[in-house]
Short mmCIF file of C-alpha atoms and ligand atoms in Angstrom, two decimals:
data_model
loop_
_atom_site.label_atom_id
_atom_site.label_comp_id
_atom_site.label_asym_id
_atom_site.label_seq_id
_atom_site.Cartn_x
_atom_site.Cartn_y
_atom_site.Cartn_z
CA MET B 449 -26.16 8.47 -3.43
CA ASN B 450 -25.73 5.02 -1.36
CA PHE B 451 -23.55 4.51 1.31
CA GLU B 452 -24.04 1.12 1.93
CA LEU B 453 -21.64 -1.83 0.73
CA THR B 454 -23.18 -3.87 -1.45
CA GLU B 455 -23.94 -7.60 -0.70
CA ASP B 456 -21.34 -8.99 -2.95
CA GLN B 457 -18.63 -6.39 -1.00
CA LEU B 458 -19.80 -7.06 2.54
CA LEU B 459 -19.33 -11.02 1.20
CA ILE B 460 -15.53 -9.79 0.91
CA GLN B 461 -15.69 -7.80 3.93
CA GLU B 462 -16.51 -10.82 6.14
CA MET B 463 -14.31 -13.58 4.58
CA VAL B 464 -11.77 -11.40 5.14
CA ARG B 465 -12.21 -10.07 8.72
CA GLU B 466 -12.34 -13.73 9.68
CA PHE B 467 -9.84 -14.34 8.06
CA ALA B 468 -7.57 -12.07 9.73
CA ALA B 469 -8.95 -12.64 13.08
CA THR B 470 -7.79 -16.48 12.30
CA GLU B 471 -4.73 -16.32 10.88
CA VAL B 472 -3.24 -12.98 10.44
CA ALA B 473 -4.10 -11.20 13.86
CA PRO B 474 -2.70 -14.38 15.99
CA ILE B 475 0.98 -13.74 14.63
CA ALA B 476 0.67 -10.07 14.02
CA ALA B 477 2.89 -9.17 17.55
CA GLU B 478 5.28 -11.96 16.31
CA ILE B 479 6.04 -11.17 13.33
CA ASP B 480 6.40 -7.05 14.25
CA ARG B 481 8.64 -8.05 17.18
CA ASP B 482 11.23 -10.08 15.30
CA HIS B 483 10.90 -8.13 11.59
CA ARG B 484 9.30 -11.88 9.87
CA PHE B 485 8.11 -11.55 6.35
CA PRO B 486 4.63 -13.60 7.03
CA ALA B 487 5.73 -16.10 3.69
CA GLU B 488 3.41 -18.48 5.31
CA LEU B 489 0.52 -16.00 4.14
CA ILE B 490 0.74 -15.58 0.88
CA PRO B 491 -0.55 -19.12 -0.68
CA LYS B 492 -3.29 -18.65 2.28
CA MET B 493 -4.20 -15.33 0.78
CA ALA B 494 -3.69 -16.44 -2.91
CA LYS B 495 -6.64 -19.43 -1.85
CA LEU B 496 -8.52 -17.14 -0.99
CA ASN B 497 -7.81 -14.72 -4.13
CA ILE B 498 -7.12 -11.90 -1.91
CA MET B 499 -3.37 -11.34 -4.03
CA GLY B 500 -5.63 -10.65 -7.05
CA VAL B 501 -8.68 -8.42 -6.11
CA PRO B 502 -10.00 -6.33 -8.57
CA PHE B 503 -8.37 -8.64 -11.53
CA PRO B 504 -10.57 -10.79 -14.03
CA GLU B 505 -11.26 -14.26 -12.42
CA GLU B 506 -10.33 -15.60 -15.61
CA TYR B 507 -6.38 -14.56 -15.14
CA GLY B 508 -7.18 -16.11 -11.47
CA GLY B 509 -8.23 -12.44 -9.88
CA ALA B 510 -11.46 -12.10 -7.57
CA GLY B 511 -12.97 -10.07 -10.22
CA ALA B 512 -14.06 -8.02 -7.71
CA ASP B 513 -13.99 -4.02 -7.59
CA ASN B 514 -11.96 -1.52 -6.07
CA VAL B 515 -14.50 -0.48 -3.19
CA SER B 516 -13.86 -4.55 -2.40
CA TYR B 517 -9.97 -4.39 -2.86
CA ALA B 518 -9.92 -0.91 -0.27
CA VAL B 519 -11.98 -2.89 2.30
CA VAL B 520 -9.53 -5.79 1.73
CA LEU B 521 -6.92 -3.87 2.89
CA GLU B 522 -8.79 -2.38 5.54
CA GLU B 523 -9.52 -5.77 7.35
CA LEU B 524 -5.92 -6.86 6.73
CA ALA B 525 -4.60 -3.24 8.21
CA ARG B 526 -7.13 -3.07 10.75
CA VAL B 527 -5.05 -6.51 12.44
CA CYS B 528 -1.56 -5.64 10.80
CA ALA B 529 -0.05 -3.16 8.60
CA SER B 530 2.98 -5.21 7.62
CA THR B 531 0.66 -7.78 5.66
CA ALA B 532 -1.90 -4.83 4.18
CA ILE B 533 0.90 -3.34 2.23
CA ILE B 534 2.74 -6.51 1.16
CA VAL B 535 -1.01 -7.04 -0.54
CA SER B 536 -1.17 -3.21 -1.26
CA GLY B 537 1.90 -2.94 -3.33
CA HIS B 538 1.79 -6.54 -5.31
CA THR B 539 -1.69 -5.31 -6.54
CA SER B 540 -1.52 -1.37 -7.35
CA LEU B 541 2.33 -1.34 -7.87
CA ALA B 542 2.85 -4.21 -10.00
CA THR B 543 0.12 -6.54 -10.88
CA TRP B 544 -2.32 -3.40 -12.00
CA PRO B 545 0.48 -1.44 -14.38
CA ILE B 546 1.11 -5.58 -16.31
CA PHE B 547 -2.87 -5.70 -16.65
CA GLU B 548 -3.13 -1.87 -17.55
CA PHE B 549 -0.18 -1.19 -20.07
CA GLY B 550 1.11 -4.70 -20.67
CA THR B 551 1.85 -6.24 -23.81
CA PRO B 552 -0.49 -9.51 -24.70
CA ALA B 553 2.96 -11.43 -24.33
CA GLN B 554 3.12 -9.63 -20.58
CA LYS B 555 0.15 -10.26 -19.82
CA GLU B 556 0.45 -13.88 -20.34
CA LYS B 557 3.94 -14.15 -18.80
CA TYR B 558 2.78 -12.63 -15.67
CA ALA B 559 -0.34 -11.46 -14.99
CA ARG B 560 -2.24 -14.51 -14.13
CA LYS B 561 0.72 -15.25 -12.19
CA LEU B 562 0.59 -12.35 -9.78
CA ALA B 563 -3.20 -11.77 -9.40
CA ASP B 564 -3.55 -15.95 -7.97
CA GLY B 565 -0.65 -15.07 -5.98
CA THR B 566 1.99 -17.46 -7.87
CA MET B 567 4.27 -14.69 -7.82
CA LEU B 568 5.03 -11.52 -5.77
CA GLY B 569 5.20 -8.45 -7.34
CA ALA B 570 7.02 -4.98 -6.25
CA PHE B 571 7.72 -1.63 -7.56
CA ALA B 572 10.94 -0.16 -7.86
CA LEU B 573 10.95 4.35 -8.69
CA THR B 574 12.42 5.69 -5.70
CA GLU B 575 16.07 6.50 -6.13
CA PRO B 576 18.91 7.42 -2.82
CA GLY B 577 18.47 11.12 -4.62
CA ALA B 578 14.65 10.87 -6.04
CA GLY B 579 12.31 10.43 -3.32
CA THR B 580 9.62 13.36 -3.54
CA ASP B 581 11.33 14.54 -6.43
CA ALA B 582 10.50 11.24 -8.54
CA ALA B 583 10.96 12.92 -11.89
CA ALA B 584 15.46 13.03 -10.82
CA GLY B 585 16.27 9.91 -10.90
CA LYS B 586 19.69 8.46 -11.84
CA ALA B 587 19.39 4.77 -13.12
CA THR B 588 20.10 4.28 -16.72
CA ALA B 589 18.58 1.63 -19.44
CA GLU B 590 20.37 1.90 -22.74
CA LEU B 591 19.45 0.07 -25.64
CA VAL B 592 22.07 -2.58 -27.01
CA GLY B 593 20.90 -4.91 -29.87
CA ASP B 594 18.39 -6.63 -28.67
CA ASP B 595 18.80 -6.04 -24.76
CA TYR B 596 18.44 -3.22 -22.58
CA VAL B 597 21.08 -2.78 -20.29
CA LEU B 598 20.02 -1.33 -16.57
CA ASN B 599 22.27 0.86 -14.33
CA GLY B 600 21.76 2.20 -11.01
CA SER B 601 19.98 2.08 -7.75
CA LYS B 602 16.63 1.82 -6.08
CA ILE B 603 16.03 2.24 -2.54
CA PHE B 604 13.06 1.73 -0.19
CA ILE B 605 11.51 -1.05 -2.24
CA THR B 606 8.46 -3.08 -0.72
CA ASN B 607 8.32 -6.86 -1.01
CA GLY B 608 11.80 -6.42 -2.47
CA ALA B 609 13.30 -8.99 -1.06
CA HIS B 610 10.58 -11.38 -1.81
CA ALA B 611 9.49 -10.61 -5.07
CA ASP B 612 9.55 -12.62 -8.33
CA LEU B 613 9.83 -9.44 -10.51
CA PHE B 614 9.97 -5.84 -10.46
CA ILE B 615 8.60 -2.47 -12.53
CA VAL B 616 11.47 -0.74 -12.48
CA THR B 617 11.80 2.88 -13.84
CA ALA B 618 15.03 4.06 -15.95
CA MET B 619 16.14 6.81 -18.18
CA THR B 620 16.35 5.91 -21.57
CA ASN B 621 16.62 9.63 -22.46
CA PRO B 622 18.15 11.58 -20.11
CA ALA B 623 18.15 15.06 -22.19
CA ALA B 624 14.17 14.20 -21.82
CA GLY B 625 13.61 15.11 -18.42
CA THR B 626 10.35 12.87 -17.62
CA ARG B 627 9.54 12.14 -21.10
CA GLY B 628 12.66 10.51 -21.41
CA ILE B 629 12.03 7.99 -18.20
CA SER B 630 10.98 4.02 -19.70
CA ALA B 631 9.27 1.48 -17.48
CA PHE B 632 10.34 -2.11 -17.35
CA VAL B 633 9.47 -5.50 -15.92
CA VAL B 634 12.64 -7.03 -14.46
CA ASP B 635 12.61 -10.61 -13.16
CA LYS B 636 14.24 -10.89 -9.82
CA ASP B 637 16.71 -13.34 -11.46
CA ALA B 638 17.62 -10.94 -14.00
CA PRO B 639 21.81 -10.84 -14.42
CA GLY B 640 23.06 -8.01 -13.19
CA LEU B 641 20.78 -7.37 -10.23
CA SER B 642 20.82 -7.64 -6.74
CA VAL B 643 19.10 -7.25 -3.63
CA GLY B 644 20.62 -5.50 -1.11
CA GLU B 645 19.91 -5.73 3.03
CA GLU B 646 16.73 -5.10 4.81
CA GLU B 647 16.17 -1.50 5.89
CA HIS B 648 15.51 -1.44 9.25
CA LYS B 649 11.87 0.49 10.02
CA MET B 650 10.31 2.01 12.82
CA GLY B 651 7.02 -0.02 11.70
CA ILE B 652 5.83 -2.42 9.37
CA LYS B 653 8.22 -4.54 10.30
CA ALA B 654 7.17 -7.83 8.94
CA SER B 655 7.38 -5.89 5.76
CA SER B 656 10.37 -6.22 3.22
CA THR B 657 12.21 -2.88 2.76
CA THR B 658 15.33 -3.30 0.18
CA PRO B 659 17.47 -1.36 -2.10
CA LEU B 660 18.21 -3.04 -5.74
CA TYR B 661 21.42 -2.86 -7.22
CA PHE B 662 21.78 -2.88 -11.22
CA SER B 663 24.82 -3.30 -12.77
CA ASP B 664 25.01 -4.03 -16.31
CA CYS B 665 22.06 -5.43 -15.61
CA HIS B 666 20.28 -6.90 -19.04
CA ILE B 667 17.17 -7.19 -20.07
CA PRO B 668 15.20 -8.39 -23.39
CA LYS B 669 13.55 -5.56 -24.92
CA GLU B 670 9.84 -7.19 -24.71
CA ALA B 671 10.38 -6.30 -21.06
CA LEU B 672 10.00 -2.69 -21.80
CA LEU B 673 6.14 -1.97 -20.13
CA GLY B 674 4.17 0.48 -22.32
CA GLN B 675 6.40 2.79 -24.68
CA GLU B 676 10.25 4.06 -24.67
CA GLY B 677 9.28 7.90 -23.04
CA LYS B 678 6.60 7.14 -21.14
CA GLY B 679 7.74 5.74 -17.84
CA PHE B 680 6.96 8.32 -15.56
CA LYS B 681 3.32 8.90 -16.68
CA ILE B 682 3.01 5.13 -15.83
CA ALA B 683 4.46 5.21 -12.25
CA MET B 684 1.61 8.19 -11.20
CA ALA B 685 -1.14 6.47 -12.40
CA THR B 686 0.40 3.82 -10.94
CA LEU B 687 0.15 5.52 -7.85
CA ASP B 688 -3.09 7.13 -8.40
CA GLY B 689 -4.22 3.40 -7.62
CA GLY B 690 -1.77 2.78 -4.86
CA ARG B 691 -2.20 5.56 -3.03
CA ILE B 692 -6.09 4.62 -2.36
CA GLY B 693 -4.39 1.27 -1.48
CA VAL B 694 -2.09 2.95 1.38
CA ALA B 695 -5.32 5.31 2.57
CA ALA B 696 -7.09 1.93 2.81
CA GLN B 697 -4.31 0.24 5.01
CA ALA B 698 -4.13 3.83 7.11
CA LEU B 699 -7.98 3.55 7.35
CA GLY B 700 -7.13 -0.40 8.78
CA ILE B 701 -4.69 1.31 11.52
CA ALA B 702 -6.75 4.32 12.59
CA GLN B 703 -9.88 1.45 13.07
CA GLY B 704 -8.25 -1.04 15.22
CA ALA B 705 -6.52 1.66 17.29
CA LEU B 706 -10.33 2.52 18.01
CA ASP B 707 -11.48 -0.95 18.44
CA ALA B 708 -8.44 -1.59 21.06
CA ALA B 709 -9.51 1.88 22.59
CA ILE B 710 -12.62 1.23 23.38
CA ALA B 711 -12.08 -2.12 24.48
CA TYR B 712 -9.76 -0.92 26.85
CA ALA B 713 -12.04 1.97 27.72
CA LYS B 714 -14.47 -0.69 29.37
CA GLU B 715 -12.61 -2.71 31.00
CA ARG B 716 -9.82 -0.10 32.54
CA VAL B 717 -11.04 1.04 36.36
CA GLN B 718 -9.91 3.83 37.69
CA PHE B 719 -11.49 5.98 40.66
CA GLY B 720 -14.10 2.94 41.21
CA LYS B 721 -15.60 2.63 37.40
CA PRO B 722 -14.52 2.30 33.85
CA ILE B 723 -12.68 4.81 32.08
CA GLY B 724 -15.00 5.11 29.44
CA THR B 725 -17.38 6.56 31.74
CA LEU B 726 -15.77 9.51 32.17
CA GLN B 727 -16.09 12.40 29.53
CA ALA B 728 -12.19 12.70 28.78
CA ILE B 729 -11.77 9.80 27.61
CA GLN B 730 -15.64 10.06 26.07
CA TRP B 731 -14.33 12.75 23.79
CA MET B 732 -11.53 11.26 22.40
CA LEU B 733 -13.56 8.08 21.38
CA ALA B 734 -16.06 10.35 19.74
CA ASP B 735 -13.27 12.53 17.46
CA MET B 736 -11.60 9.52 16.53
CA ALA B 737 -14.52 7.37 14.87
CA THR B 738 -16.05 10.75 13.38
CA GLU B 739 -12.14 11.22 11.68
CA ILE B 740 -12.33 7.52 11.04
CA ASP B 741 -16.04 7.71 9.51
CA ALA B 742 -14.72 10.86 7.07
CA ALA B 743 -11.42 9.03 6.20
CA ARG B 744 -14.07 5.98 4.92
CA LEU B 745 -15.95 8.14 3.29
CA LEU B 746 -12.99 9.68 1.29
CA VAL B 747 -11.51 6.23 1.01
CA TYR B 748 -14.39 4.58 -0.91
CA ARG B 749 -15.27 7.45 -2.68
CA ALA B 750 -11.87 7.16 -4.50
CA ALA B 751 -12.13 3.18 -5.12
CA TRP B 752 -15.85 3.68 -6.33
CA TYR B 753 -14.48 6.88 -8.69
CA GLU B 754 -11.96 4.06 -10.39
CA ASP B 755 -14.70 1.27 -10.45
CA ASN B 756 -17.40 4.05 -12.70
CA GLY B 757 -14.17 5.39 -14.76
CA LEU B 758 -14.12 8.92 -13.32
CA PRO B 759 -10.94 10.50 -12.62
CA TYR B 760 -9.99 9.52 -9.41
CA GLY B 761 -5.80 10.61 -8.82
CA ILE B 762 -7.14 13.97 -6.53
CA ALA B 763 -9.40 11.76 -4.63
CA SER B 764 -6.72 9.03 -4.03
CA SER B 765 -4.78 11.88 -2.80
CA MET B 766 -7.54 14.12 -0.94
CA ALA B 767 -7.92 10.08 0.74
CA LYS B 768 -4.29 9.12 1.46
CA LEU B 769 -3.92 12.68 3.12
CA PHE B 770 -6.31 12.63 4.98
CA ALA B 771 -7.28 8.89 5.93
CA SER B 772 -2.57 8.56 6.77
CA GLU B 773 -2.77 11.72 9.46
CA THR B 774 -6.10 10.29 10.68
CA ALA B 775 -4.23 7.11 11.20
CA THR B 776 -1.50 9.34 13.26
CA ARG B 777 -3.74 11.26 15.06
CA VAL B 778 -6.10 8.17 16.03
CA ALA B 779 -3.28 5.89 16.87
CA GLY B 780 -1.64 8.27 19.11
CA LYS B 781 -4.94 9.19 21.15
CA ALA B 782 -5.37 5.30 21.01
CA ILE B 783 -2.55 5.17 23.37
CA GLN B 784 -3.18 8.19 25.41
CA ILE B 785 -6.17 6.06 26.16
CA HIS B 786 -4.37 3.24 27.29
CA GLY B 787 -1.67 5.35 29.49
CA GLY B 788 1.15 4.15 30.05
CA TYR B 789 0.39 0.34 28.83
CA GLY B 790 -0.83 1.76 25.99
CA TYR B 791 3.81 2.56 25.61
CA THR B 792 4.29 -1.28 26.10
CA GLU B 793 4.07 -3.98 23.29
CA SER B 794 1.38 -5.91 25.57
CA TYR B 795 -1.21 -3.65 23.60
CA PRO B 796 -1.35 -3.10 19.91
CA VAL B 797 -1.99 0.41 19.90
CA GLU B 798 2.09 0.98 19.90
CA ARG B 799 2.73 -0.89 16.70
CA ALA B 800 -0.85 0.69 15.23
CA TYR B 801 1.04 4.21 16.39
CA ARG B 802 4.94 3.55 14.45
CA ASP B 803 2.70 1.72 11.49
CA ALA B 804 0.61 4.80 10.91
CA LYS B 805 3.11 7.08 10.43
CA VAL B 806 4.52 5.64 7.24
CA THR B 807 1.36 6.06 5.13
CA GLU B 808 1.70 9.95 5.64
CA LEU B 809 5.14 8.74 3.96
CA TYR B 810 5.11 6.56 1.31
CA GLU B 811 3.67 6.67 -2.10
CA GLY B 812 4.16 10.56 -1.80
CA THR B 813 4.65 12.36 1.77
CA SER B 814 1.76 13.85 2.88
CA GLU B 815 3.10 17.20 1.09
CA VAL B 816 3.12 15.60 -2.40
CA GLN B 817 -0.78 14.74 -1.80
CA ARG B 818 -1.01 18.82 -0.76
CA MET B 819 0.80 19.72 -4.24
CA VAL B 820 -1.79 17.29 -6.34
CA ILE B 821 -4.72 18.45 -5.03
CA ALA B 822 -3.62 22.40 -4.88
CA GLY B 823 -2.23 21.45 -8.43
CA SER B 824 -5.61 20.54 -9.46
CA LEU B 825 -6.81 23.40 -7.97
CA LEU B 826 -4.88 26.26 -9.58
CA ARG B 827 -4.79 25.01 -12.88
N1 CAA E 445 -0.71 10.28 -14.28
C1 CAA E 445 -0.20 10.14 -15.25
N2 CAA E 445 0.04 11.17 -15.78
C2 CAA E 445 1.02 11.86 -14.51
C3 CAA E 445 0.57 12.03 -13.34
C4 CAA E 445 -1.36 11.18 -13.69
N3 CAA E 445 -1.23 11.08 -12.10
N4 CAA E 445 0.40 12.88 -12.53
C5 CAA E 445 1.95 13.66 -13.58
N5 CAA E 445 1.44 12.89 -15.06
C6 CAA E 445 2.30 13.30 -16.20
C7 CAA E 445 2.38 15.13 -16.49
O1 CAA E 445 1.20 15.19 -17.25
C8 CAA E 445 3.82 15.80 -17.55
O2 CAA E 445 3.27 15.15 -18.27
P1 CAA E 445 3.57 16.06 -19.74
O3 CAA E 445 5.31 15.79 -19.75
O4 CAA E 445 2.94 15.18 -20.92
O5 CAA E 445 3.51 17.13 -19.43
C9 CAA E 445 4.26 14.86 -16.38
O6 CAA E 445 4.07 13.46 -15.69
C10 CAA E 445 5.52 15.28 -15.35
O7 CAA E 445 4.13 16.25 -13.88
P2 CAA E 445 4.52 16.67 -13.67
O8 CAA E 445 5.54 18.17 -13.98
O9 CAA E 445 3.34 16.94 -12.59
O10 CAA E 445 5.83 16.26 -12.74
P3 CAA E 445 7.07 16.64 -11.28
O11 CAA E 445 8.39 15.95 -11.20
O12 CAA E 445 6.44 18.32 -11.26
O13 CAA E 445 6.31 15.72 -10.52
C11 CAA E 445 4.99 15.02 -8.14
C12 CAA E 445 5.22 15.97 -9.72
C13 CAA E 445 3.54 14.93 -7.99
C14 CAA E 445 5.84 15.41 -7.52
C15 CAA E 445 5.23 13.57 -8.77
O14 CAA E 445 7.36 13.54 -8.48
C16 CAA E 445 5.26 12.39 -7.34
O15 CAA E 445 4.07 12.06 -7.21
N6 CAA E 445 6.50 12.36 -6.35
C17 CAA E 445 6.10 11.24 -5.36
C18 CAA E 445 6.82 10.06 -5.67
C19 CAA E 445 6.05 8.96 -4.70
O16 CAA E 445 4.64 9.34 -4.82
N7 CAA E 445 6.94 7.86 -4.80
C20 CAA E 445 6.74 7.07 -3.93
C21 CAA E 445 7.43 5.87 -4.69
S1 CAA E 445 6.80 4.05 -4.48
C22 CAA E 445 6.51 4.22 -2.92
O17 CAA E 445 6.56 4.39 -1.67
C23 CAA E 445 6.31 2.48 -2.70
C24 CAA E 445 6.28 1.66 -1.93
O18 CAA E 445 7.30 0.47 -2.33
C25 CAA E 445 4.95 1.53 -0.65
#
């Protein structure tokens, strides 16, 4: 067993840490305050292969492993959770399923442009009446001649207003339950597709989250991803990897909050000495660091399982469950250490606290992760 990152993984970590410090950290508070999608970061990240970390170099990716990808998301989220989810939604939820399930023609058309960051992707599963119960979606896709015709709506789509393509699930056979759901690759310009207004969220405010509306939206039948009726399994398999991404994002948020709390504990003087000399503060820092370490082990293990061809769905759910709840707890303690200052926008920990919460919600709530884990225990 080896707990160290490899030389290649360390090089990627160093590169992204440097990028995050010089290009992302300086704008992180501003893009959060202004709810501004940092479009200017996408070409910069693309240049460093950050938009396609785990995909082959011949397709424009970095040709790196999933542990490296987790490290990349962690480093981005350490300074800006919005930037991390832009990359994670694009990579895990849109690019991965095309590499995994796409036809040669779909790969030819999209895979390179997604992996090299020329195109931005998004994933559209959730509907107003189908969140945790993802199979309850009402959107339909009917084969009419050479086209599928999509009708219905999707909500909470990460990258919604900026994506060039969407992986969309819709019912092709409503009588067949989950086996009647199919997945499609839909171009943003498909006639009959419109993108709705941005959500006003508690955190990750610089990421785009919109509904999508399909009104007799015609897409060619070649847009089917995988086989008809396999869309639910494709979505679930996609989320197995996506959840490692969210777990890595949560880990980065937690680490960023701990970094800020340590710096503050050293500099803030009360009772004539730095508050870091007080045991009340030391115990909080110790608990935070320990939980982060445990989360990191779970996150890297899940990614390592994926890299090594092992089943990783349960490991991914465990990593997301623990890392996301850790992020919320750690960010809360980081505010506590900062006292009243931590509750203001002058310090990054209030943003970390707001950003952490969503990691317990999207790509399956903590309750969904517990359902998945418990299901595997009782099978
Ligand atoms: N991989 C492959 N197949 C899977 C699977 C997986 N991980 N999990 C389930 N399946 C298959 C099952 O084997 C079953 O197949 P058969 O028909 O052959 O038996 C089929 O899918 C149905 O499985 P279940 O009966 O377990 O499905 P369910 O309806 O009970 O749902 C659930 C289970 C875990 C609750 C699921 O609905 C779920 O994960 N819900 C949460 C959805 C979610 O995470 N949404 C996030 C939206 S995306 C988002 O947030 C992205 C963003 O923008 C950031």
